[in-house]
XYZ file of C-alpha atoms in Angstrom:
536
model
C 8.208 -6.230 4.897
C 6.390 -6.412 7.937
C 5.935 -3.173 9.028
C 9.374 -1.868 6.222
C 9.740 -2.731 2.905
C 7.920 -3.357 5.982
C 4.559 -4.786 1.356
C 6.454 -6.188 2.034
C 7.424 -4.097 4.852
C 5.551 -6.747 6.558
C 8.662 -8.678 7.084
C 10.933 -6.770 6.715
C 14.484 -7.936 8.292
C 15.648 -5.373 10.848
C 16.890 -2.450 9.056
C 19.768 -1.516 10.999
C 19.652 2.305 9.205
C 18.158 3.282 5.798
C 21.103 5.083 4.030
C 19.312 7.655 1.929
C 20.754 7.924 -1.366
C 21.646 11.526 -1.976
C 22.249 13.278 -5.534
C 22.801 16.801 -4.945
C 26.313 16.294 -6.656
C 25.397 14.121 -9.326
C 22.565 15.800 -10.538
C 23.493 18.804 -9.859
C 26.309 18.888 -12.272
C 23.958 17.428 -14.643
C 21.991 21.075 -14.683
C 25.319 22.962 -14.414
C 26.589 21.677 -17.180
C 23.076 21.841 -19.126
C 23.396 25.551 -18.855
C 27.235 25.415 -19.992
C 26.450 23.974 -23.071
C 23.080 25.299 -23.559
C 22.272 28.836 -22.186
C 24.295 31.759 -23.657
C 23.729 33.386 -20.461
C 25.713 31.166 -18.316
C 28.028 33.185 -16.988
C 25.224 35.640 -15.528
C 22.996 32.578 -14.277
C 25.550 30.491 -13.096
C 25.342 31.619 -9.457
C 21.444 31.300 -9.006
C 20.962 28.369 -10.808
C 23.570 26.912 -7.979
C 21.469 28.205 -5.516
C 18.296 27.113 -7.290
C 20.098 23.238 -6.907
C 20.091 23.693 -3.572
C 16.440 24.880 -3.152
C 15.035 22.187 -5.336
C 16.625 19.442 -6.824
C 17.938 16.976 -4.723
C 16.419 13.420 -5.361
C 17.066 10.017 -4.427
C 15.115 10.118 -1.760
C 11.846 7.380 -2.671
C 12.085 4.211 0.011
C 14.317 5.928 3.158
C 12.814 3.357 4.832
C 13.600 4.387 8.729
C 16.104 5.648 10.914
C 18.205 4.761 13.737
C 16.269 7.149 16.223
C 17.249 5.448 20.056
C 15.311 5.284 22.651
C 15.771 7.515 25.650
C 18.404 6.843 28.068
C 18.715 2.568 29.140
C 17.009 2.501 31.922
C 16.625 -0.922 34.346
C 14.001 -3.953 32.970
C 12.308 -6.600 33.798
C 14.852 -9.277 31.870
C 12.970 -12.510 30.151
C 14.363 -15.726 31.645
C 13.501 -19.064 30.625
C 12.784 -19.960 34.446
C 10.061 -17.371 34.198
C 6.816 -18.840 36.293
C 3.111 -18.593 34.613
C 0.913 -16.140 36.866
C -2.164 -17.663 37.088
C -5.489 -15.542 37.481
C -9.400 -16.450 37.572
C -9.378 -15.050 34.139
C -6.302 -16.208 32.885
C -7.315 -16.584 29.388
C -8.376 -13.537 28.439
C -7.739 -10.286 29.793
C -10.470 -7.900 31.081
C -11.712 -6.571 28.089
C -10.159 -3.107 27.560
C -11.081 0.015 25.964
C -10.906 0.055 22.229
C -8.037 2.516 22.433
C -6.474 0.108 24.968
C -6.022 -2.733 22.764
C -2.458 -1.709 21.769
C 0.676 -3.789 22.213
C 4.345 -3.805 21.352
C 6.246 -6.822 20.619
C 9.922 -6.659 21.813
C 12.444 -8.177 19.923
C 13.131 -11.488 20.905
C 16.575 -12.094 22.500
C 18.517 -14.821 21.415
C 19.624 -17.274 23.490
C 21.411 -19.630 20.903
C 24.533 -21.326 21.187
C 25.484 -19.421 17.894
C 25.282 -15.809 17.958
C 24.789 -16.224 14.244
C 21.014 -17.346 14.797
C 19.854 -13.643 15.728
C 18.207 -13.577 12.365
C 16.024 -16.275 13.384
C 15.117 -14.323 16.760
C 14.616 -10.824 14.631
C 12.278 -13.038 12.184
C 10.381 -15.014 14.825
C 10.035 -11.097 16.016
C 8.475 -9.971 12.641
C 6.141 -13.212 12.315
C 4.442 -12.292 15.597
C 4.215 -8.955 14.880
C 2.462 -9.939 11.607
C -0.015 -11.979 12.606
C -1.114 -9.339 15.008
C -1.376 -7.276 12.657
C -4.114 -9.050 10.705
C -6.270 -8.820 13.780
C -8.406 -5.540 12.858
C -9.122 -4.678 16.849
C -5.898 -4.144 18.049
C -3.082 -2.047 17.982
C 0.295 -3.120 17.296
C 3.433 -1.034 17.022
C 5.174 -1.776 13.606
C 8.431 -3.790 13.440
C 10.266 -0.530 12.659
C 10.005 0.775 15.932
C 9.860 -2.284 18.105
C 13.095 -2.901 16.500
C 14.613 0.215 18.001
C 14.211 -1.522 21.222
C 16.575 -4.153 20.484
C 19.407 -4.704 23.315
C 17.805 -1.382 24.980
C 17.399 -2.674 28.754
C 14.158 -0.417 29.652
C 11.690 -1.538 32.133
C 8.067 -2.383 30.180
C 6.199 0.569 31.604
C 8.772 3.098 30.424
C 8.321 1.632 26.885
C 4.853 1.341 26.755
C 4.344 5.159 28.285
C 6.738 5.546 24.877
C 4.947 4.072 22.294
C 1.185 4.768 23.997
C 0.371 0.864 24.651
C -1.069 -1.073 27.251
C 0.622 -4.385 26.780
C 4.570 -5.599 26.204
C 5.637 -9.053 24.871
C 9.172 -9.824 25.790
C 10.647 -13.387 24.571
C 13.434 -15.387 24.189
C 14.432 -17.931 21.493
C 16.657 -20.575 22.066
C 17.917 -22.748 18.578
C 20.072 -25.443 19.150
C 20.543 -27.352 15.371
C 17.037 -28.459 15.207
C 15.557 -27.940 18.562
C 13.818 -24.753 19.790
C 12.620 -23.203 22.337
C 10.568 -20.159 22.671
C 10.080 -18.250 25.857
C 7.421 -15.475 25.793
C 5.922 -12.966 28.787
C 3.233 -10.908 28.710
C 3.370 -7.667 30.774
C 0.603 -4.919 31.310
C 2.682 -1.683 30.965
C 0.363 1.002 32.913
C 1.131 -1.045 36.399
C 4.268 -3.454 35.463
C 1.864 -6.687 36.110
C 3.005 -9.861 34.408
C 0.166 -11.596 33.202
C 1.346 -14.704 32.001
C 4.506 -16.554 30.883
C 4.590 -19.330 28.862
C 7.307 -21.833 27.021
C 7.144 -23.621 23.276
C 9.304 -25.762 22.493
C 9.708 -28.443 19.556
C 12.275 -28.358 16.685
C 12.688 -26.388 13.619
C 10.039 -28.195 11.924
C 7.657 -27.421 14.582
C 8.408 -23.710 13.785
C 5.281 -22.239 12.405
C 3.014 -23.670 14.653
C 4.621 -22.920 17.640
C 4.673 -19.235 16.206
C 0.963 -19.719 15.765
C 0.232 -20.677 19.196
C 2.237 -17.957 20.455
C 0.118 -15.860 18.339
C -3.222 -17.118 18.740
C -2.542 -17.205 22.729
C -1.797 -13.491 22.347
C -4.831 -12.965 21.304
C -6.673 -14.909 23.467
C -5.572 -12.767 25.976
C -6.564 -9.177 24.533
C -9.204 -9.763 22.611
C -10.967 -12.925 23.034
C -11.754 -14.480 20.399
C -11.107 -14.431 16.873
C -13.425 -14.200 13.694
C -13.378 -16.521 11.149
C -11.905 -14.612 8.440
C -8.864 -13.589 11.232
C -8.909 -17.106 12.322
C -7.593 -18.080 8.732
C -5.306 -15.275 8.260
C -3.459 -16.014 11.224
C -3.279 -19.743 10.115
C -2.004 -19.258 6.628
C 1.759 -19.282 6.147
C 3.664 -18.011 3.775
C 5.663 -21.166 3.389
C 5.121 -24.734 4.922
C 8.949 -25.561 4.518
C 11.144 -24.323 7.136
C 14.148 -24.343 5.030
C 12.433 -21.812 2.699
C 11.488 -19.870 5.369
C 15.018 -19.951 7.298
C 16.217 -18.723 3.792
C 13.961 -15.894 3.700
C 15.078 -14.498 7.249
C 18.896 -14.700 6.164
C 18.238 -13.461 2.412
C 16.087 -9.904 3.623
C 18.702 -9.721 6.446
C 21.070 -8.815 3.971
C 18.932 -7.218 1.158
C 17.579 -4.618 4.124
C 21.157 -3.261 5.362
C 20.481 -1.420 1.653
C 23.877 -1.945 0.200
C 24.941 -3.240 -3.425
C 26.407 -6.227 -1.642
C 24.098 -7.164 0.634
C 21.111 -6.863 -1.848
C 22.968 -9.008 -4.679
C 23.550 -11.462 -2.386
C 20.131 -11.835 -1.087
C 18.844 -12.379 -4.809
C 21.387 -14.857 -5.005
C 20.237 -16.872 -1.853
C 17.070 -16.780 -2.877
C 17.267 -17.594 -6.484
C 19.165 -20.643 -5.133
C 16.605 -21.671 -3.124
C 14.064 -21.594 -5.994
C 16.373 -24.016 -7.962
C 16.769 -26.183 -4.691
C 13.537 -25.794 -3.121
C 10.897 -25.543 -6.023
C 8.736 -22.758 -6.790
C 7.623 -21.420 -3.439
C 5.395 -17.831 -3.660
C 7.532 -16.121 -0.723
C 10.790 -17.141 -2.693
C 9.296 -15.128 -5.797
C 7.528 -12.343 -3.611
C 11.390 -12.292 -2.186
C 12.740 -12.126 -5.673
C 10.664 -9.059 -6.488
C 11.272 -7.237 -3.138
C 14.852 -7.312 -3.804
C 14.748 -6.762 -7.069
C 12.940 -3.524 -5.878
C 15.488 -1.987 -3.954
C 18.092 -3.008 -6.639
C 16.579 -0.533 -9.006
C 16.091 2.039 -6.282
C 19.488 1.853 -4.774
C 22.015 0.140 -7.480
C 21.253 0.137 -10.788
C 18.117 1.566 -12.364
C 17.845 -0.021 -15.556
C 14.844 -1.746 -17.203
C 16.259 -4.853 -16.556
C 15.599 -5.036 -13.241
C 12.649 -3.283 -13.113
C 11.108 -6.051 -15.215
C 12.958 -8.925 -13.006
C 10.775 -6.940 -10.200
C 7.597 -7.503 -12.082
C 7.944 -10.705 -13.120
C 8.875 -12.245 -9.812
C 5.895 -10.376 -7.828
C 3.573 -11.457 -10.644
C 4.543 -15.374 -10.249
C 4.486 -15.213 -6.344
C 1.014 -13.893 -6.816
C -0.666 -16.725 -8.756
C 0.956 -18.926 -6.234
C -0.880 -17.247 -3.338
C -2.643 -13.728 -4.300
C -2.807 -13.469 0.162
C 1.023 -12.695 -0.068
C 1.707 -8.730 1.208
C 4.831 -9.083 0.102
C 3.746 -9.579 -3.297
C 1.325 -7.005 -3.556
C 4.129 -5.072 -2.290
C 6.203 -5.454 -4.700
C 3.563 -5.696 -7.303
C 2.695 -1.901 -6.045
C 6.554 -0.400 -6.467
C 7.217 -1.741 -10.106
C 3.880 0.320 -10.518
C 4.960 3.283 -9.090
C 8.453 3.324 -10.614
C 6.466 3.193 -14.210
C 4.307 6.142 -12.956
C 1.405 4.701 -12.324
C 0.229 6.063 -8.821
C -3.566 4.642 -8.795
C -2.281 1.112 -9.334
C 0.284 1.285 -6.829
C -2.547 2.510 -4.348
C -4.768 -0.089 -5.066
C -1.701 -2.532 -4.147
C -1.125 -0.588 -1.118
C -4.699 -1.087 0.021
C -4.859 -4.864 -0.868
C -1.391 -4.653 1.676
C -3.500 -3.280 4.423
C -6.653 -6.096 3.691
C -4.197 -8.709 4.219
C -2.376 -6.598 7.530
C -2.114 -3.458 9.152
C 1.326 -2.843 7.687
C 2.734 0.574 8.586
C 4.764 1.302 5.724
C 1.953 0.699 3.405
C 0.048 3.216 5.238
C 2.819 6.137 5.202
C 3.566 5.267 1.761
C -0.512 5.500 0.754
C -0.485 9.235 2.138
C 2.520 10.260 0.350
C 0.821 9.568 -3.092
C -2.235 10.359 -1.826
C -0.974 13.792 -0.906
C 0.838 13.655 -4.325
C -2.296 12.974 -5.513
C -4.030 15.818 -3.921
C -6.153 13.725 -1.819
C -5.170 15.548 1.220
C -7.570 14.469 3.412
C -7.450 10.887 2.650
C -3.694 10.959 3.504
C -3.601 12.521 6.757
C -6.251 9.588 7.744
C -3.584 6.912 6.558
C -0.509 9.088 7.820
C -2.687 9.396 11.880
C -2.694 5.400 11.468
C 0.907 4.944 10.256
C 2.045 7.598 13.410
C -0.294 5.477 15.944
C 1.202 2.025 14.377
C 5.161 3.245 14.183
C 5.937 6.394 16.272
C 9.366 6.380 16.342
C 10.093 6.087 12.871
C 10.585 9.469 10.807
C 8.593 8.215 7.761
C 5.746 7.968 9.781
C 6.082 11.637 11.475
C 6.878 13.276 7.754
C 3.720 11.562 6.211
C 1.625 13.223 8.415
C 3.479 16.800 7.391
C 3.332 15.743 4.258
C -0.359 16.435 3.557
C -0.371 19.416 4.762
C 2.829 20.263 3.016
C 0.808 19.575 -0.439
C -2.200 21.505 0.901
C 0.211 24.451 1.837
C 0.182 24.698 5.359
C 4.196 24.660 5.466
C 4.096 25.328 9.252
C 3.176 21.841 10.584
C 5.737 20.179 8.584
C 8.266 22.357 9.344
C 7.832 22.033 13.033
C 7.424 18.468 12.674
C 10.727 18.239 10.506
C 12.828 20.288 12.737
C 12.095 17.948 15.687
C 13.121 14.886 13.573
C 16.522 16.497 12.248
C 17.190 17.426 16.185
C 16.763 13.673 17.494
C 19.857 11.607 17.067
C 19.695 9.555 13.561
C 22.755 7.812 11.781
C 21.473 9.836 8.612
C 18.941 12.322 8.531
C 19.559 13.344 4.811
C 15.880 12.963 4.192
C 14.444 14.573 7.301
C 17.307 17.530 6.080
C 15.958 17.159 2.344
C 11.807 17.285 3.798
C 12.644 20.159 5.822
C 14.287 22.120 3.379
C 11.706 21.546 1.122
C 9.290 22.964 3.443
C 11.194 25.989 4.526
C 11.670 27.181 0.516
C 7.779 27.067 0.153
C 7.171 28.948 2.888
C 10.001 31.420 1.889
C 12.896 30.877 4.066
C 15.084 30.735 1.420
C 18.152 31.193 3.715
C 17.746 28.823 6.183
C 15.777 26.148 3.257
C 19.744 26.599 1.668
C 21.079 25.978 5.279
C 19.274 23.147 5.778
C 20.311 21.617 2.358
C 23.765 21.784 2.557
C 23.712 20.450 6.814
C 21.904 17.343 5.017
C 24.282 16.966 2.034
C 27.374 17.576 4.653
C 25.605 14.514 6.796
C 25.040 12.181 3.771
C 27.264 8.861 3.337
C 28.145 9.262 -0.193
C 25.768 6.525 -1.145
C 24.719 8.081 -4.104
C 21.730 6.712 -5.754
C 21.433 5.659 -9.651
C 17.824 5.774 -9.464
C 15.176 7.239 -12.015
C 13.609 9.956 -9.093
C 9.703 9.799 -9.354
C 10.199 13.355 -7.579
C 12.705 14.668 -9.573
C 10.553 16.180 -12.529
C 8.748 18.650 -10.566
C 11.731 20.144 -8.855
C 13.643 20.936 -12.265
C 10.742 22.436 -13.399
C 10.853 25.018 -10.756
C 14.598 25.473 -11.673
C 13.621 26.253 -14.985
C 10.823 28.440 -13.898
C 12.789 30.568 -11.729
C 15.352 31.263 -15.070
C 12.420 32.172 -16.818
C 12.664 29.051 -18.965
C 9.174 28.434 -19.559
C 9.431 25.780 -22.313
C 11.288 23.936 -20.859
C 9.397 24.412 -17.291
C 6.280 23.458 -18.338
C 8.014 20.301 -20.208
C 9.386 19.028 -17.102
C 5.803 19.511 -15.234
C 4.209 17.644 -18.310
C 6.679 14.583 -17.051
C 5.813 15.167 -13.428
C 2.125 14.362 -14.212
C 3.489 10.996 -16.033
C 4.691 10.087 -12.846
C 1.546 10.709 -11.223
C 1.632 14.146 -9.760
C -1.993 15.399 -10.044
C -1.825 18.094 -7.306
C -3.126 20.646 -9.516
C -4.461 22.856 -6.275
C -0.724 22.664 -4.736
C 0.970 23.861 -8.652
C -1.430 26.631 -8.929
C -1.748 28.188 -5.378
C 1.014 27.259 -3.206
C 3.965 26.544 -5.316
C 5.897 29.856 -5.168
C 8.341 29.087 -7.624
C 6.002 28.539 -10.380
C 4.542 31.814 -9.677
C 5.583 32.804 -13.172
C 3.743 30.411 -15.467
C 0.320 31.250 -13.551
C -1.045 33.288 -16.245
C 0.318 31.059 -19.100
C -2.396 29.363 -21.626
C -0.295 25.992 -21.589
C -0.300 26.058 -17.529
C -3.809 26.754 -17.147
C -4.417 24.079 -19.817
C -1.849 21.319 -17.901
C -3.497 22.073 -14.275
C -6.784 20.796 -16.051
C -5.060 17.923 -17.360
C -4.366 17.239 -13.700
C -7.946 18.012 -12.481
C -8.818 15.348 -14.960
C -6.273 12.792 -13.989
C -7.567 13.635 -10.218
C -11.046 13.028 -11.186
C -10.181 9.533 -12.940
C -8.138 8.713 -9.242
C -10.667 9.184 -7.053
C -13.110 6.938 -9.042
């Protein structure tokens, strides 16, 4: 959840690849054989409503939470040893003070150095808990756990990566866990001239854990900003658990749940329901519960079940400590999947009061450009591209916003650059881009770009109830002339919280044919009204 699922997405276990559920096939048989049964016509309309599929009605595509996009070419580094010496300096505890825009740092992923290879959880967690902390301090800059994670076994010197990312400073580390004794090596290195400012060593046991992470932390921040306030004082001292054990849990449980697979999420809720039973109640144990409960119901088994589970578990890990982003996080989602938008950003923005989390920012333009607040998103998308560069959810939420405003150009160019870069599965850069190109007209190359995305999928087809998916058989039916049932399906996509009434009525091409219509007019005021209500 750090960065994520980083509403979690705050801390988020490395996501090795989101594998974007795609349901071209699934649901696109659904409308085939609709029309069998249904339409008299078939035989005529079978061949357009095929290509209509492909135009519009993919889904499945809600929390593709980030992509394997590498780094350039390895290149040589500067490699973290545990011998390395402090570099003293009249001003070694703080830093000149830099510009506002140079208060930016990236936190590498911390090698492990255990006797058991099996501990790199703990070093990709210790990794996240740095990273959030930072992020509750409002002055700087710090590059999401998304993309710092695509850093992970790169060997790259620090100024190549920092010239990446736009950042002055790199934090390399090492973690060493022998059963409970631990060691924790850190360096910190000014990118634009390769100086290393300082290195320091922590060591204690297990137990000693989160304050060693603290003082790492807090010395951090010493050294690029100065001081701290009072109110970031006590966010970066509050934990999310005081029992190690929990918190060990908690880095092996989202481990699993975050590879995105039945298995792996199943077993995470198992871990951690197991820990409730042997640990007590504990708030990130719940928040944990309703996380992976969460991406259950997005990419397993949608039933109301689950959903609820989701609910329930955020809501308990809330009255235990309402300063939980994972909570909220998960609080937000079991909103959203419901269809209601405007509580889900309110959650999102209580995420970003507790930490500049980057996935709460991409998601908040999304529905804001859902919403129609269009220029509210692309503020939240700039921040979420500044925060997490390399990740593709980032990029897309700035085209996004002006995707809903219909300036199809910007997204386009922005989505062809993502589906050239090298990703693992780039069905929803594929599925974005598509979607872009058919607005805009290019209904050849939108069909082109379908099918290379459905040819690239994995097969892991999601179950899901698609928030998106209303809108897009609405233009299906639209383009058959089936107006009933058109403006039915748009009637549902305003349930889910689709209140873009300015995107419907001017830049929606295939709804061209309902413009005139009484009941149209009468649902894009509906929406002006539900806008209205949003905004205040």
């Amino acid at each position: 959840m750090q960065s994520r699922l980083s509403v979690f997405w705050a801390e988020l276990k490395r996501r090795k690849v989101y594998r974007v559920a795609v349901v071209y096939v699934v649901v696109g048989s659904g409308i085939i054989g609709l029309g069998d049964a249904a339409l008299p016509a078939w035989d005529r309309l079978q061949v357009p409503v095929v290509v209509l599929i492909l135009i519009g009605l993919p889904i499945a595509l809600v929390l593709a939470w980030a992509y394997e996009i590498r780094p350039a070419e390895p290149g040589p580094t500067e490699t973290t040893s545990e011998a390395s010496s402090y570099v003293p300096s009249a001003g070694a505890s703080a830093l000149p003070t830099p510009a506002d825009d140079s208060r930016s740092i990236v936190v590498l992923p911390f090698e492990n150095l255990s006797p058991d290879p099996d501990n790199a959880f703990f070093s990709d967690g210790l990794t996240d808990e740095v990273i959030a902390d930072l992020s509750k301090i409002g002055a700087l800059r710090v590059i999401s756990r998304t993309s710092a994670m695509m850093y992970k076994d790169v060997k790259k010197g620090a100024p190549a990566i920092a010239a990446e990312l736009n950042v002055r400073y790199v934090l390399e580390g090492s973690v060493r866990k022998a059963g409970q004794d631990l060691r924790i090596t850190a360096q910190l290195i000014d990118g634009t001239s390769d100086t290393h400012l300082w290195a320091e060593k922590y060591s204690g046991t297990v137990e000693d854990t989160f304050d060693l992470q603290e003082q790492l932390s807090r010395r951090i921040v010493e050294a690029l900003k100065g001081a701290l306030t009072p109110e970031e004082g006590r966010r970066l001292a509050a934990r999310t658990t005081d029992d190690p054990r929990v918190y060990e849990l908690w880095m092996r449980a989202r481990q699993l749940a975050f590879d995105l697979t039945g298995p792996g999420i199943k077993e995470a809720i198992r871990l951690t329901e197991e820990g409730l039973e042997r640990y007590g109640e504990h708030a990130l144990l719940h928040a944990a519960i309703g996380v992976f409960h969460y991406l259950l119901y997005d990419f397993v088994r949608s039933d109301d079940e689950t959903l609820a589970r989701c609910t329930a578990a955020a809501t308990r890990a809330l009255e235990l400590n309402s300063d939980l982003p994972e909570a909220w996080f998960a609080m937000g989602f079991s909103e959203y999947k419901r269809g209601n938008t405007p509580v889900t950003v309110r959650h999102l923005r209580k995420v970003l009061e507790l930490e500049q989390n980057s996935d709460a920012l991409w998601w908040l333009a999304f529905l804001l450009s859902e919403a129609g607040l269009t220029t509210e998103a692309r503020r939240y998308a700039q921040e979420a591209v500044d925060r997490d560069p390399l990740t593709p959810m980032a990029v897309l939420s700035q085209g996004t916003a002006d995707l809903f405003s219909g300036r199809f150009d910007t997204p386009i160019r922005l989505l062809r650059d993502q589906a050239s870069r090298s990703t693992i599965d780039p069905v929803f850069v594929h599925w974005w881009l598509g979607q872009a190109l058919a607005y805009g007209g290019a209904e050849s190359e939108a069909i082109a770009t379908f099918e290379k995305g459905a040819d690239l999928g994995d097969g892991n087809l999601a179950v899901m109830r698609d928030e998106t998916f209303p809108r897009f058989v609405a233009q299906c039916f639209a383009r058959l002339g089936e107006f009933d049932d058109a403006l039915r399906w748009l009637d549902r996509a305003s349930e889910w919280g689709f209140t873009n009434h300015e995107f419907l009525a001017e830049h929606d091409r295939f709804l061209v044919p309902l413009r005139q219509d009484p009941r149209f007019l009468s649902l894009l005021e509906r929406l002006r009204e539900k806008q209205r209500a949003f905004e205040a």
